[in-house]
mmCIF file of N, CA and C in Angstrom:
data_model
loop_
_atom_site.group_PDB
_atom_site.id
_atom_site.type_symbol
_atom_site.label_atom_id
_atom_site.label_comp_id
_atom_site.label_asym_id
_atom_site.label_seq_id
_atom_site.Cartn_x
_atom_site.Cartn_y
_atom_site.Cartn_z
ATOM 1 N N MET Z 38 0.833 -1.181 0.000
ATOM 2 C CA MET Z 38 0.000 0.000 0.000
ATOM 3 C C MET Z 38 0.874 1.238 0.000
ATOM 4 N N ARG Z 39 0.354 2.231 -0.635
ATOM 5 C CA ARG Z 39 1.073 3.508 -0.670
ATOM 6 C C ARG Z 39 0.825 4.279 0.603
ATOM 7 N N LYS Z 40 1.890 4.885 1.078
ATOM 8 C CA LYS Z 40 1.735 5.737 2.249
ATOM 9 C C LYS Z 40 1.364 7.131 1.775
ATOM 10 N N ARG Z 41 0.543 7.787 2.527
ATOM 11 C CA ARG Z 41 0.162 9.163 2.207
ATOM 12 C C ARG Z 41 1.239 10.098 2.727
ATOM 13 N N MET Z 42 1.520 11.122 1.924
ATOM 14 C CA MET Z 42 2.502 12.113 2.366
ATOM 15 C C MET Z 42 1.924 12.940 3.490
ATOM 16 N N LYS Z 43 2.794 13.312 4.392
ATOM 17 C CA LYS Z 43 2.357 14.177 5.474
ATOM 18 C C LYS Z 43 2.037 15.557 4.915
ATOM 19 N N LYS Z 44 1.162 16.236 5.601
ATOM 20 C CA LYS Z 44 0.761 17.575 5.177
ATOM 21 C C LYS Z 44 1.957 18.521 5.159
ATOM 22 N N SER Z 45 2.846 18.413 6.130
ATOM 23 C CA SER Z 45 4.020 19.299 6.187
ATOM 24 C C SER Z 45 4.961 19.051 5.005
ATOM 25 N N THR Z 46 5.078 17.802 4.557
ATOM 26 C CA THR Z 46 5.915 17.483 3.403
ATOM 27 C C THR Z 46 5.340 18.107 2.138
ATOM 28 N N LYS Z 47 4.028 18.052 1.979
ATOM 29 C CA LYS Z 47 3.377 18.668 0.821
ATOM 30 C C LYS Z 47 3.606 20.179 0.805
ATOM 31 N N ILE Z 48 3.526 20.800 1.960
ATOM 32 C CA ILE Z 48 3.727 22.250 2.049
ATOM 33 C C ILE Z 48 5.165 22.604 1.679
ATOM 34 N N ILE Z 49 6.120 21.840 2.170
ATOM 35 C CA ILE Z 49 7.533 22.094 1.867
ATOM 36 C C ILE Z 49 7.791 21.950 0.368
ATOM 37 N N ILE Z 50 7.247 20.916 -0.247
ATOM 38 C CA ILE Z 50 7.422 20.701 -1.690
ATOM 39 C C ILE Z 50 6.779 21.842 -2.478
ATOM 40 N N THR Z 51 5.596 22.271 -2.082
ATOM 41 C CA THR Z 51 4.905 23.368 -2.763
ATOM 42 C C THR Z 51 5.698 24.665 -2.665
ATOM 43 N N VAL Z 52 6.198 24.982 -1.491
ATOM 44 C CA VAL Z 52 6.987 26.207 -1.295
ATOM 45 C C VAL Z 52 8.274 26.141 -2.116
ATOM 46 N N ALA Z 53 8.952 24.997 -2.101
ATOM 47 C CA ALA Z 53 10.197 24.844 -2.859
ATOM 48 C C ALA Z 53 9.942 25.000 -4.362
ATOM 49 N N ALA Z 54 8.868 24.395 -4.855
ATOM 50 C CA ALA Z 54 8.535 24.516 -6.278
ATOM 51 C C ALA Z 54 8.216 25.962 -6.645
ATOM 52 N N THR Z 55 7.510 26.664 -5.775
ATOM 53 C CA THR Z 55 7.187 28.072 -6.020
ATOM 54 C C THR Z 55 8.451 28.915 -6.082
ATOM 55 N N ILE Z 56 9.382 28.678 -5.190
ATOM 56 C CA ILE Z 56 10.648 29.425 -5.187
ATOM 57 C C ILE Z 56 11.437 29.154 -6.468
ATOM 58 N N VAL Z 57 11.493 27.902 -6.894
ATOM 59 C CA VAL Z 57 12.218 27.553 -8.116
ATOM 60 C C VAL Z 57 11.576 28.230 -9.325
ATOM 61 N N LEU Z 58 10.259 28.181 -9.436
ATOM 62 C CA LEU Z 58 9.570 28.811 -10.567
ATOM 63 C C LEU Z 58 9.741 30.327 -10.560
ATOM 64 N N ALA Z 59 9.637 30.946 -9.408
ATOM 65 C CA ALA Z 59 9.821 32.401 -9.314
ATOM 66 C C ALA Z 59 11.250 32.786 -9.694
ATOM 67 N N SER Z 60 12.222 32.011 -9.263
ATOM 68 C CA SER Z 60 13.622 32.285 -9.613
ATOM 69 C C SER Z 60 13.841 32.158 -11.119
ATOM 70 N N ALA Z 61 13.260 31.139 -11.724
ATOM 71 C CA ALA Z 61 13.385 30.959 -13.172
ATOM 72 C C ALA Z 61 12.755 32.129 -13.918
ATOM 73 N N PHE Z 62 11.582 32.568 -13.483
ATOM 74 C CA PHE Z 62 10.918 33.714 -14.111
ATOM 75 C C PHE Z 62 11.786 34.966 -14.011
ATOM 76 N N LEU Z 63 12.322 35.246 -12.834
ATOM 77 C CA LEU Z 63 13.153 36.436 -12.641
ATOM 78 C C LEU Z 63 14.437 36.360 -13.465
ATOM 79 N N PHE Z 64 15.019 35.179 -13.579
ATOM 80 C CA PHE Z 64 16.213 35.005 -14.400
ATOM 81 C C PHE Z 64 15.913 35.343 -15.858
ATOM 82 N N VAL Z 65 14.837 34.796 -16.383
ATOM 83 C CA VAL Z 65 14.467 35.065 -17.774
ATOM 84 C C VAL Z 65 14.155 36.540 -17.966
ATOM 85 N N ARG Z 66 13.410 37.124 -17.064
ATOM 86 C CA ARG Z 66 12.987 38.525 -17.201
ATOM 87 C C ARG Z 66 14.153 39.499 -17.167
ATOM 88 N N PHE Z 67 15.102 39.299 -16.267
ATOM 89 C CA PHE Z 67 16.155 40.289 -16.089
ATOM 90 C C PHE Z 67 17.505 39.916 -16.693
ATOM 91 N N VAL Z 68 17.723 38.657 -17.034
ATOM 92 C CA VAL Z 68 18.997 38.253 -17.621
ATOM 93 C C VAL Z 68 18.833 37.915 -19.097
ATOM 94 N N VAL Z 69 17.862 37.098 -19.420
ATOM 95 C CA VAL Z 69 17.664 36.679 -20.802
ATOM 96 C C VAL Z 69 17.010 37.781 -21.626
ATOM 97 N N VAL Z 70 16.074 38.528 -21.058
ATOM 98 C CA VAL Z 70 15.368 39.596 -21.767
ATOM 99 C C VAL Z 70 15.661 40.923 -21.066
ATOM 100 N N PRO Z 71 16.757 41.597 -21.420
ATOM 101 C CA PRO Z 71 17.081 42.876 -20.786
ATOM 102 C C PRO Z 71 15.977 43.907 -21.013
ATOM 103 N N SER Z 72 15.812 44.818 -20.058
ATOM 104 C CA SER Z 72 14.697 45.758 -20.117
ATOM 105 C C SER Z 72 15.065 47.124 -20.679
ATOM 106 N N GLU Z 73 16.294 47.339 -21.084
ATOM 107 C CA GLU Z 73 16.691 48.628 -21.649
ATOM 108 C C GLU Z 73 16.879 48.495 -23.158
ATOM 109 N N LEU Z 74 16.304 49.419 -23.913
ATOM 110 C CA LEU Z 74 16.458 49.385 -25.366
ATOM 111 C C LEU Z 74 17.915 49.517 -25.790
ATOM 112 N N SER Z 75 18.700 50.306 -25.073
ATOM 113 C CA SER Z 75 20.094 50.531 -25.465
ATOM 114 C C SER Z 75 20.903 49.227 -25.474
ATOM 115 N N TYR Z 76 20.468 48.230 -24.720
ATOM 116 C CA TYR Z 76 21.142 46.932 -24.733
ATOM 117 C C TYR Z 76 21.167 46.352 -26.143
ATOM 118 N N TRP Z 77 20.137 46.621 -26.917
ATOM 119 C CA TRP Z 77 19.967 46.006 -28.228
ATOM 120 C C TRP Z 77 20.645 46.782 -29.358
ATOM 121 N N ASN Z 78 21.201 47.977 -29.079
ATOM 122 C CA ASN Z 78 21.854 48.770 -30.126
ATOM 123 C C ASN Z 78 22.873 47.931 -30.884
ATOM 124 N N GLY Z 79 22.820 47.987 -32.216
ATOM 125 C CA GLY Z 79 23.795 47.302 -33.052
ATOM 126 C C GLY Z 79 23.595 45.815 -33.224
ATOM 127 N N GLN Z 80 22.543 45.249 -32.669
ATOM 128 C CA GLN Z 80 22.347 43.803 -32.755
ATOM 129 C C GLN Z 80 21.374 43.437 -33.872
ATOM 130 N N GLY Z 81 21.557 42.255 -34.405
ATOM 131 C CA GLY Z 81 20.624 41.706 -35.374
ATOM 132 C C GLY Z 81 21.169 41.682 -36.789
ATOM 133 N N TYR Z 82 20.354 41.122 -37.677
ATOM 134 C CA TYR Z 82 20.675 41.008 -39.089
ATOM 135 C C TYR Z 82 19.717 41.901 -39.862
ATOM 136 N N GLU Z 83 20.272 42.837 -40.621
ATOM 137 C CA GLU Z 83 19.448 43.805 -41.350
ATOM 138 C C GLU Z 83 18.667 43.119 -42.468
ATOM 139 N N TYR Z 84 17.383 43.464 -42.578
ATOM 140 C CA TYR Z 84 16.610 42.952 -43.699
ATOM 141 C C TYR Z 84 15.755 44.004 -44.372
ATOM 142 N N SER Z 85 15.791 45.238 -43.873
ATOM 143 C CA SER Z 85 15.017 46.296 -44.514
ATOM 144 C C SER Z 85 15.557 47.642 -44.054
ATOM 145 N N LYS Z 86 15.478 48.652 -44.927
ATOM 146 C CA LYS Z 86 15.849 49.997 -44.501
ATOM 147 C C LYS Z 86 15.007 51.012 -45.253
ATOM 148 N N SER Z 87 14.879 52.186 -44.638
ATOM 149 C CA SER Z 87 14.053 53.241 -45.205
ATOM 150 C C SER Z 87 14.625 54.587 -44.780
ATOM 151 N N GLU Z 88 14.623 55.533 -45.704
ATOM 152 C CA GLU Z 88 15.172 56.863 -45.437
ATOM 153 C C GLU Z 88 14.053 57.833 -45.091
ATOM 154 N N SER Z 89 14.331 58.744 -44.152
ATOM 155 C CA SER Z 89 13.328 59.737 -43.748
ATOM 156 C C SER Z 89 13.037 60.686 -44.915
ATOM 157 N N PRO Z 90 11.851 61.322 -44.920
ATOM 158 C CA PRO Z 90 11.486 62.226 -46.019
ATOM 159 C C PRO Z 90 12.488 63.363 -46.243
ATOM 160 N N ASP Z 91 13.142 63.843 -45.185
ATOM 161 C CA ASP Z 91 14.115 64.930 -45.346
ATOM 162 C C ASP Z 91 15.532 64.409 -45.623
ATOM 163 N N HIS Z 92 15.678 63.104 -45.785
ATOM 164 C CA HIS Z 92 16.941 62.435 -46.118
ATOM 165 C C HIS Z 92 18.027 62.643 -45.064
ATOM 166 N N LYS Z 93 17.630 62.817 -43.796
ATOM 167 C CA LYS Z 93 18.601 62.979 -42.709
ATOM 168 C C LYS Z 93 18.846 61.677 -41.950
ATOM 169 N N TYR Z 94 17.838 60.808 -41.887
ATOM 170 C CA TYR Z 94 17.934 59.590 -41.073
ATOM 171 C C TYR Z 94 17.614 58.355 -41.892
ATOM 172 N N GLU Z 95 18.202 57.247 -41.464
ATOM 173 C CA GLU Z 95 17.852 55.939 -42.006
ATOM 174 C C GLU Z 95 17.318 55.079 -40.876
ATOM 175 N N ALA Z 96 16.219 54.430 -41.139
ATOM 176 C CA ALA Z 96 15.675 53.445 -40.205
ATOM 177 C C ALA Z 96 15.999 52.083 -40.804
ATOM 178 N N ARG Z 97 16.661 51.275 -40.030
ATOM 179 C CA ARG Z 97 17.011 49.928 -40.491
ATOM 180 C C ARG Z 97 16.306 48.918 -39.599
ATOM 181 N N MET Z 98 15.664 47.963 -40.243
ATOM 182 C CA MET Z 98 14.973 46.921 -39.493
ATOM 183 C C MET Z 98 15.872 45.696 -39.447
ATOM 184 N N TYR Z 99 16.012 45.161 -38.254
ATOM 185 C CA TYR Z 99 16.857 43.990 -38.019
ATOM 186 C C TYR Z 99 16.016 42.877 -37.409
ATOM 187 N N VAL Z 100 16.455 41.659 -37.640
ATOM 188 C CA VAL Z 100 15.880 40.524 -36.929
ATOM 189 C C VAL Z 100 16.962 40.016 -35.979
ATOM 190 N N ILE Z 101 16.552 39.766 -34.745
ATOM 191 C CA ILE Z 101 17.445 39.192 -33.741
ATOM 192 C C ILE Z 101 16.901 37.799 -33.456
ATOM 193 N N TYR Z 102 17.678 36.797 -33.824
ATOM 194 C CA TYR Z 102 17.204 35.433 -33.644
ATOM 195 C C TYR Z 102 17.205 35.055 -32.177
ATOM 196 N N GLY Z 103 16.212 34.291 -31.792
ATOM 197 C CA GLY Z 103 16.035 33.917 -30.395
ATOM 198 C C GLY Z 103 16.923 32.771 -29.968
ATOM 199 N N ASN Z 104 16.628 32.286 -28.799
ATOM 200 C CA ASN Z 104 17.352 31.154 -28.231
ATOM 201 C C ASN Z 104 16.318 30.187 -27.673
ATOM 202 N N SER Z 105 16.733 29.326 -26.793
ATOM 203 C CA SER Z 105 15.793 28.337 -26.266
ATOM 204 C C SER Z 105 14.726 28.961 -25.371
ATOM 205 N N PHE Z 106 14.938 30.206 -24.921
ATOM 206 C CA PHE Z 106 13.963 30.871 -24.055
ATOM 207 C C PHE Z 106 13.013 31.794 -24.814
ATOM 208 N N SER Z 107 13.383 32.213 -26.016
ATOM 209 C CA SER Z 107 12.545 33.190 -26.715
ATOM 210 C C SER Z 107 12.648 33.022 -28.218
ATOM 211 N N ALA Z 108 11.630 33.515 -28.904
ATOM 212 C CA ALA Z 108 11.635 33.503 -30.362
ATOM 213 C C ALA Z 108 12.400 34.739 -30.847
ATOM 214 N N PHE Z 109 12.280 35.047 -32.129
ATOM 215 C CA PHE Z 109 13.013 36.184 -32.676
ATOM 216 C C PHE Z 109 12.371 37.508 -32.280
ATOM 217 N N LYS Z 110 13.126 38.586 -32.482
ATOM 218 C CA LYS Z 110 12.646 39.940 -32.215
ATOM 219 C C LYS Z 110 12.929 40.797 -33.436
ATOM 220 N N ASN Z 111 12.092 41.807 -33.663
ATOM 221 C CA ASN Z 111 12.346 42.816 -34.680
ATOM 222 C C ASN Z 111 12.861 44.061 -33.976
ATOM 223 N N ARG Z 112 13.894 44.669 -34.553
ATOM 224 C CA ARG Z 112 14.479 45.863 -33.964
ATOM 225 C C ARG Z 112 14.623 46.921 -35.038
ATOM 226 N N ILE Z 113 14.305 48.169 -34.706
ATOM 227 C CA ILE Z 113 14.533 49.289 -35.617
ATOM 228 C C ILE Z 113 15.644 50.139 -35.015
ATOM 229 N N GLY Z 114 16.686 50.360 -35.799
ATOM 230 C CA GLY Z 114 17.787 51.218 -35.390
ATOM 231 C C GLY Z 114 17.824 52.451 -36.281
ATOM 232 N N ILE Z 115 18.093 53.605 -35.690
ATOM 233 C CA ILE Z 115 18.138 54.868 -36.426
ATOM 234 C C ILE Z 115 19.580 55.367 -36.477
ATOM 235 N N THR Z 116 20.022 55.765 -37.679
ATOM 236 C CA THR Z 116 21.335 56.381 -37.858
ATOM 237 C C THR Z 116 21.189 57.561 -38.804
ATOM 238 N N PRO Z 117 22.148 58.491 -38.769
ATOM 239 C CA PRO Z 117 22.152 59.547 -39.786
ATOM 240 C C PRO Z 117 22.431 58.911 -41.150
ATOM 241 N N VAL Z 118 21.882 59.490 -42.213
ATOM 242 C CA VAL Z 118 22.144 58.977 -43.558
ATOM 243 C C VAL Z 118 23.648 59.057 -43.815
ATOM 244 N N GLY Z 119 24.197 58.006 -44.382
ATOM 245 C CA GLY Z 119 25.616 57.971 -44.715
ATOM 246 C C GLY Z 119 26.530 57.623 -43.554
ATOM 247 N N ALA Z 120 25.973 57.133 -42.466
ATOM 248 C CA ALA Z 120 26.800 56.750 -41.315
ATOM 249 C C ALA Z 120 27.800 55.680 -41.742
ATOM 250 N N LYS Z 121 29.043 55.827 -41.296
ATOM 251 C CA LYS Z 121 30.088 54.877 -41.686
ATOM 252 C C LYS Z 121 29.837 53.488 -41.118
ATOM 253 N N ASN Z 122 29.293 53.435 -39.922
ATOM 254 C CA ASN Z 122 29.015 52.146 -39.292
ATOM 255 C C ASN Z 122 27.550 52.113 -38.860
ATOM 256 N N PRO Z 123 26.665 51.574 -39.702
ATOM 257 C CA PRO Z 123 25.236 51.565 -39.361
ATOM 258 C C PRO Z 123 24.902 50.762 -38.106
ATOM 259 N N LYS Z 124 25.809 49.912 -37.656
ATOM 260 C CA LYS Z 124 25.554 49.146 -36.432
ATOM 261 C C LYS Z 124 25.700 50.016 -35.180
ATOM 262 N N ARG Z 125 26.245 51.217 -35.316
ATOM 263 C CA ARG Z 125 26.328 52.155 -34.184
ATOM 264 C C ARG Z 125 25.080 53.024 -34.225
ATOM 265 N N ASP Z 126 23.974 52.400 -33.993
ATOM 266 C CA ASP Z 126 22.675 53.054 -34.123
ATOM 267 C C ASP Z 126 22.015 53.247 -32.769
ATOM 268 N N LYS Z 127 20.816 53.791 -32.808
ATOM 269 C CA LYS Z 127 20.008 53.953 -31.593
ATOM 270 C C LYS Z 127 18.729 53.150 -31.812
ATOM 271 N N THR Z 128 18.481 52.205 -30.932
ATOM 272 C CA THR Z 128 17.279 51.388 -31.028
ATOM 273 C C THR Z 128 16.075 52.198 -30.574
ATOM 274 N N VAL Z 129 15.062 52.283 -31.444
ATOM 275 C CA VAL Z 129 13.843 53.026 -31.104
ATOM 276 C C VAL Z 129 12.624 52.113 -31.018
ATOM 277 N N TYR Z 130 12.783 50.858 -31.428
ATOM 278 C CA TYR Z 130 11.649 49.933 -31.482
ATOM 279 C C TYR Z 130 12.162 48.516 -31.316
ATOM 280 N N LEU Z 131 11.516 47.757 -30.454
ATOM 281 C CA LEU Z 131 11.837 46.344 -30.282
ATOM 282 C C LEU Z 131 10.536 45.600 -30.054
ATOM 283 N N GLN Z 132 10.223 44.685 -30.959
ATOM 284 C CA GLN Z 132 8.979 43.920 -30.870
ATOM 285 C C GLN Z 132 9.318 42.443 -30.918
ATOM 286 N N TYR Z 133 8.694 41.705 -30.078
ATOM 287 C CA TYR Z 133 8.903 40.268 -29.973
ATOM 288 C C TYR Z 133 8.038 39.538 -30.996
ATOM 289 N N ASN Z 134 8.682 38.726 -31.825
ATOM 290 C CA ASN Z 134 7.973 37.771 -32.665
ATOM 291 C C ASN Z 134 6.937 38.393 -33.604
ATOM 292 N N ASP Z 135 7.302 39.452 -34.327
ATOM 293 C CA ASP Z 135 6.389 40.096 -35.275
ATOM 294 C C ASP Z 135 6.876 39.815 -36.690
ATOM 295 N N LEU Z 136 6.344 38.784 -37.291
ATOM 296 C CA LEU Z 136 6.808 38.310 -38.586
ATOM 297 C C LEU Z 136 6.536 39.295 -39.718
ATOM 298 N N TYR Z 137 5.464 40.076 -39.616
ATOM 299 C CA TYR Z 137 5.058 40.937 -40.727
ATOM 300 C C TYR Z 137 5.245 42.422 -40.442
ATOM 301 N N ALA Z 138 6.216 42.785 -39.634
ATOM 302 C CA ALA Z 138 6.428 44.197 -39.296
ATOM 303 C C ALA Z 138 6.811 44.989 -40.548
ATOM 304 N N GLN Z 139 6.147 46.110 -40.746
ATOM 305 C CA GLN Z 139 6.438 47.031 -41.842
ATOM 306 C C GLN Z 139 6.692 48.398 -41.245
ATOM 307 N N MET Z 140 7.571 49.182 -41.865
ATOM 308 C CA MET Z 140 7.802 50.533 -41.352
ATOM 309 C C MET Z 140 7.531 51.559 -42.442
ATOM 310 N N LYS Z 141 7.018 52.721 -42.002
ATOM 311 C CA LYS Z 141 6.688 53.792 -42.937
ATOM 312 C C LYS Z 141 6.914 55.124 -42.229
ATOM 313 N N TRP Z 142 7.636 56.027 -42.875
ATOM 314 C CA TRP Z 142 7.852 57.358 -42.315
ATOM 315 C C TRP Z 142 6.575 58.167 -42.472
ATOM 316 N N LEU Z 143 6.112 58.783 -41.387
ATOM 317 C CA LEU Z 143 4.936 59.653 -41.419
ATOM 318 C C LEU Z 143 5.348 61.118 -41.538
ATOM 319 N N SER Z 144 6.535 61.439 -41.031
ATOM 320 C CA SER Z 144 7.089 62.795 -41.108
ATOM 321 C C SER Z 144 8.608 62.655 -41.012
ATOM 322 N N ASN Z 145 9.298 63.774 -40.853
ATOM 323 C CA ASN Z 145 10.761 63.714 -40.764
ATOM 324 C C ASN Z 145 11.258 63.006 -39.508
ATOM 325 N N THR Z 146 10.426 62.940 -38.468
ATOM 326 C CA THR Z 146 10.854 62.284 -37.225
ATOM 327 C C THR Z 146 9.926 61.170 -36.765
ATOM 328 N N LYS Z 147 8.738 61.064 -37.335
ATOM 329 C CA LYS Z 147 7.802 60.012 -36.909
ATOM 330 C C LYS Z 147 7.824 58.851 -37.893
ATOM 331 N N ILE Z 148 7.887 57.676 -37.310
ATOM 332 C CA ILE Z 148 7.886 56.459 -38.115
ATOM 333 C C ILE Z 148 6.845 55.509 -37.540
ATOM 334 N N LYS Z 149 6.105 54.876 -38.443
ATOM 335 C CA LYS Z 149 5.075 53.924 -38.032
ATOM 336 C C LYS Z 149 5.587 52.523 -38.333
ATOM 337 N N ILE Z 150 5.574 51.684 -37.324
ATOM 338 C CA ILE Z 150 5.997 50.297 -37.466
ATOM 339 C C ILE Z 150 4.805 49.444 -37.082
ATOM 340 N N GLY Z 151 4.221 48.772 -38.052
ATOM 341 C CA GLY Z 151 2.993 48.032 -37.773
ATOM 342 C C GLY Z 151 1.925 48.990 -37.303
ATOM 343 N N LYS Z 152 1.450 48.808 -36.074
ATOM 344 C CA LYS Z 152 0.417 49.682 -35.512
ATOM 345 C C LYS Z 152 0.981 50.646 -34.476
ATOM 346 N N VAL Z 153 2.308 50.737 -34.385
ATOM 347 C CA VAL Z 153 2.960 51.587 -33.386
ATOM 348 C C VAL Z 153 3.597 52.791 -34.078
ATOM 349 N N THR Z 154 3.401 53.989 -33.516
ATOM 350 C CA THR Z 154 4.036 55.200 -34.022
ATOM 351 C C THR Z 154 5.092 55.656 -33.023
ATOM 352 N N VAL Z 155 6.308 55.881 -33.522
ATOM 353 C CA VAL Z 155 7.427 56.311 -32.691
ATOM 354 C C VAL Z 155 7.975 57.617 -33.257
ATOM 355 N N ASP Z 156 8.264 58.568 -32.387
ATOM 356 C CA ASP Z 156 8.912 59.821 -32.787
ATOM 357 C C ASP Z 156 10.379 59.707 -32.389
ATOM 358 N N ILE Z 157 11.274 59.662 -33.374
ATOM 359 C CA ILE Z 157 12.688 59.417 -33.074
ATOM 360 C C ILE Z 157 13.341 60.571 -32.319
ATOM 361 N N SER Z 158 12.690 61.736 -32.281
ATOM 362 C CA SER Z 158 13.247 62.873 -31.540
ATOM 363 C C SER Z 158 12.799 62.888 -30.081
ATOM 364 N N LYS Z 159 11.908 61.959 -29.702
ATOM 365 C CA LYS Z 159 11.384 61.906 -28.333
ATOM 366 C C LYS Z 159 11.595 60.503 -27.749
ATOM 367 N N PRO Z 160 12.647 60.323 -26.950
ATOM 368 C CA PRO Z 160 12.924 58.991 -26.383
ATOM 369 C C PRO Z 160 11.764 58.393 -25.589
ATOM 370 N N ASN Z 161 10.888 59.226 -25.033
ATOM 371 C CA ASN Z 161 9.760 58.665 -24.276
ATOM 372 C C ASN Z 161 8.737 57.985 -25.184
ATOM 373 N N THR Z 162 8.909 58.071 -26.496
ATOM 374 C CA THR Z 162 7.995 57.383 -27.418
ATOM 375 C C THR Z 162 8.594 56.096 -27.971
ATOM 376 N N TYR Z 163 9.861 55.815 -27.660
ATOM 377 C CA TYR Z 163 10.475 54.591 -28.154
ATOM 378 C C TYR Z 163 9.687 53.399 -27.627
ATOM 379 N N TYR Z 164 9.647 52.336 -28.419
ATOM 380 C CA TYR Z 164 8.760 51.217 -28.112
ATOM 381 C C TYR Z 164 9.548 49.945 -27.827
ATOM 382 N N MET Z 165 9.276 49.343 -26.695
ATOM 383 C CA MET Z 165 9.799 48.017 -26.359
ATOM 384 C C MET Z 165 8.627 47.182 -25.877
ATOM 385 N N TRP Z 166 8.387 46.081 -26.536
ATOM 386 C CA TRP Z 166 7.187 45.279 -26.292
ATOM 387 C C TRP Z 166 6.949 44.987 -24.821
ATOM 388 N N SER Z 167 7.995 44.693 -24.059
ATOM 389 C CA SER Z 167 7.790 44.307 -22.661
ATOM 390 C C SER Z 167 7.364 45.471 -21.785
ATOM 391 N N GLN Z 168 7.591 46.702 -22.241
ATOM 392 C CA GLN Z 168 7.220 47.871 -21.449
ATOM 393 C C GLN Z 168 5.888 48.478 -21.866
ATOM 394 N N HIS Z 169 5.352 48.075 -23.003
ATOM 395 C CA HIS Z 169 4.129 48.693 -23.501
ATOM 396 C C HIS Z 169 2.950 47.741 -23.631
ATOM 397 N N THR Z 170 3.112 46.500 -23.276
ATOM 398 C CA THR Z 170 2.026 45.553 -23.495
ATOM 399 C C THR Z 170 0.760 45.922 -22.746
ATOM 400 N N LYS Z 171 0.858 46.534 -21.568
ATOM 401 C CA LYS Z 171 -0.335 46.891 -20.804
ATOM 402 C C LYS Z 171 -0.667 48.369 -20.901
ATOM 403 N N LYS Z 172 0.315 49.218 -21.275
ATOM 404 C CA LYS Z 172 0.130 50.656 -21.233
ATOM 405 C C LYS Z 172 -0.334 51.260 -22.557
ATOM 406 N N ALA Z 173 -0.282 50.512 -23.630
ATOM 407 C CA ALA Z 173 -0.559 51.090 -24.941
ATOM 408 C C ALA Z 173 -1.980 51.630 -25.037
ATOM 409 N N LYS Z 174 -2.103 52.770 -25.722
ATOM 410 C CA LYS Z 174 -3.419 53.358 -25.971
ATOM 411 C C LYS Z 174 -3.812 52.989 -27.400
ATOM 412 N N TYR Z 175 -4.972 52.443 -27.568
ATOM 413 C CA TYR Z 175 -5.396 52.014 -28.887
ATOM 414 C C TYR Z 175 -6.370 53.016 -29.491
ATOM 415 N N GLY Z 176 -6.115 53.350 -30.744
ATOM 416 C CA GLY Z 176 -6.973 54.282 -31.465
ATOM 417 C C GLY Z 176 -8.136 53.555 -32.107
ATOM 418 N N PRO Z 177 -8.960 54.276 -32.883
ATOM 419 C CA PRO Z 177 -10.155 53.681 -33.482
ATOM 420 C C PRO Z 177 -9.857 52.569 -34.476
ATOM 421 N N ASN Z 178 -8.662 52.580 -35.084
ATOM 422 C CA ASN Z 178 -8.310 51.544 -36.051
ATOM 423 C C ASN Z 178 -7.433 50.458 -35.445
ATOM 424 N N GLY Z 179 -7.304 50.464 -34.126
ATOM 425 C CA GLY Z 179 -6.442 49.500 -33.467
ATOM 426 C C GLY Z 179 -4.995 49.943 -33.429
ATOM 427 N N ASP Z 180 -4.710 51.166 -33.908
ATOM 428 C CA ASP Z 180 -3.347 51.686 -33.901
ATOM 429 C C ASP Z 180 -2.911 52.002 -32.484
ATOM 430 N N THR Z 181 -1.627 51.852 -32.236
ATOM 431 C CA THR Z 181 -1.059 52.196 -30.942
ATOM 432 C C THR Z 181 -0.151 53.393 -31.134
ATOM 433 N N ASP Z 182 -0.448 54.479 -30.455
ATOM 434 C CA ASP Z 182 0.399 55.667 -30.517
ATOM 435 C C ASP Z 182 0.993 55.878 -29.142
ATOM 436 N N VAL Z 183 2.292 55.644 -29.022
ATOM 437 C CA VAL Z 183 2.942 55.813 -27.735
ATOM 438 C C VAL Z 183 3.575 57.194 -27.613
ATOM 439 N N SER Z 184 3.329 58.051 -28.597
ATOM 440 C CA SER Z 184 3.878 59.403 -28.514
ATOM 441 C C SER Z 184 3.079 60.226 -27.525
ATOM 442 N N GLU Z 185 3.715 61.280 -27.012
ATOM 443 C CA GLU Z 185 3.119 62.122 -25.976
ATOM 444 C C GLU Z 185 2.543 63.388 -26.600
ATOM 445 N N ASP Z 186 1.547 63.286 -27.445
ATOM 446 C CA ASP Z 186 0.981 64.449 -28.115
ATOM 447 C C ASP Z 186 -0.138 65.108 -27.339
ATOM 448 N N ASP Z 187 -0.620 64.495 -26.253
ATOM 449 C CA ASP Z 187 -1.766 65.076 -25.566
ATOM 450 C C ASP Z 187 -1.405 66.154 -24.627
#
């Protein structure tokens, strides 16, 4: 016959499992997926680029391949036109697992990526999926504008 586990043993196992799971979550959140956009500057493989209407900036779209913890990410880096090293860019957009991301310049400083609008002259509008998933404001067409125009 099987012996029943004591109640105290079940509690100890439950607490230990909770600690292990919480530690794994925190490791992934803060080590595997850094929370600062600047961490991603210069990373990825370029697959698209677009010049601003005033021909001052280039937006380059990169794919960053994932690992066993995450899928790929799309990154937009901004550089001045004619930059000698385009990998020395400023990341303004990072989206997790967006296979069909498209970018379009709306003005000399605003760029629309999918349903997100970013103003490259205002760092508070830069987009990182992990920081905007709950805060995004959705417009009538489902567009997300993270710029501070109000």
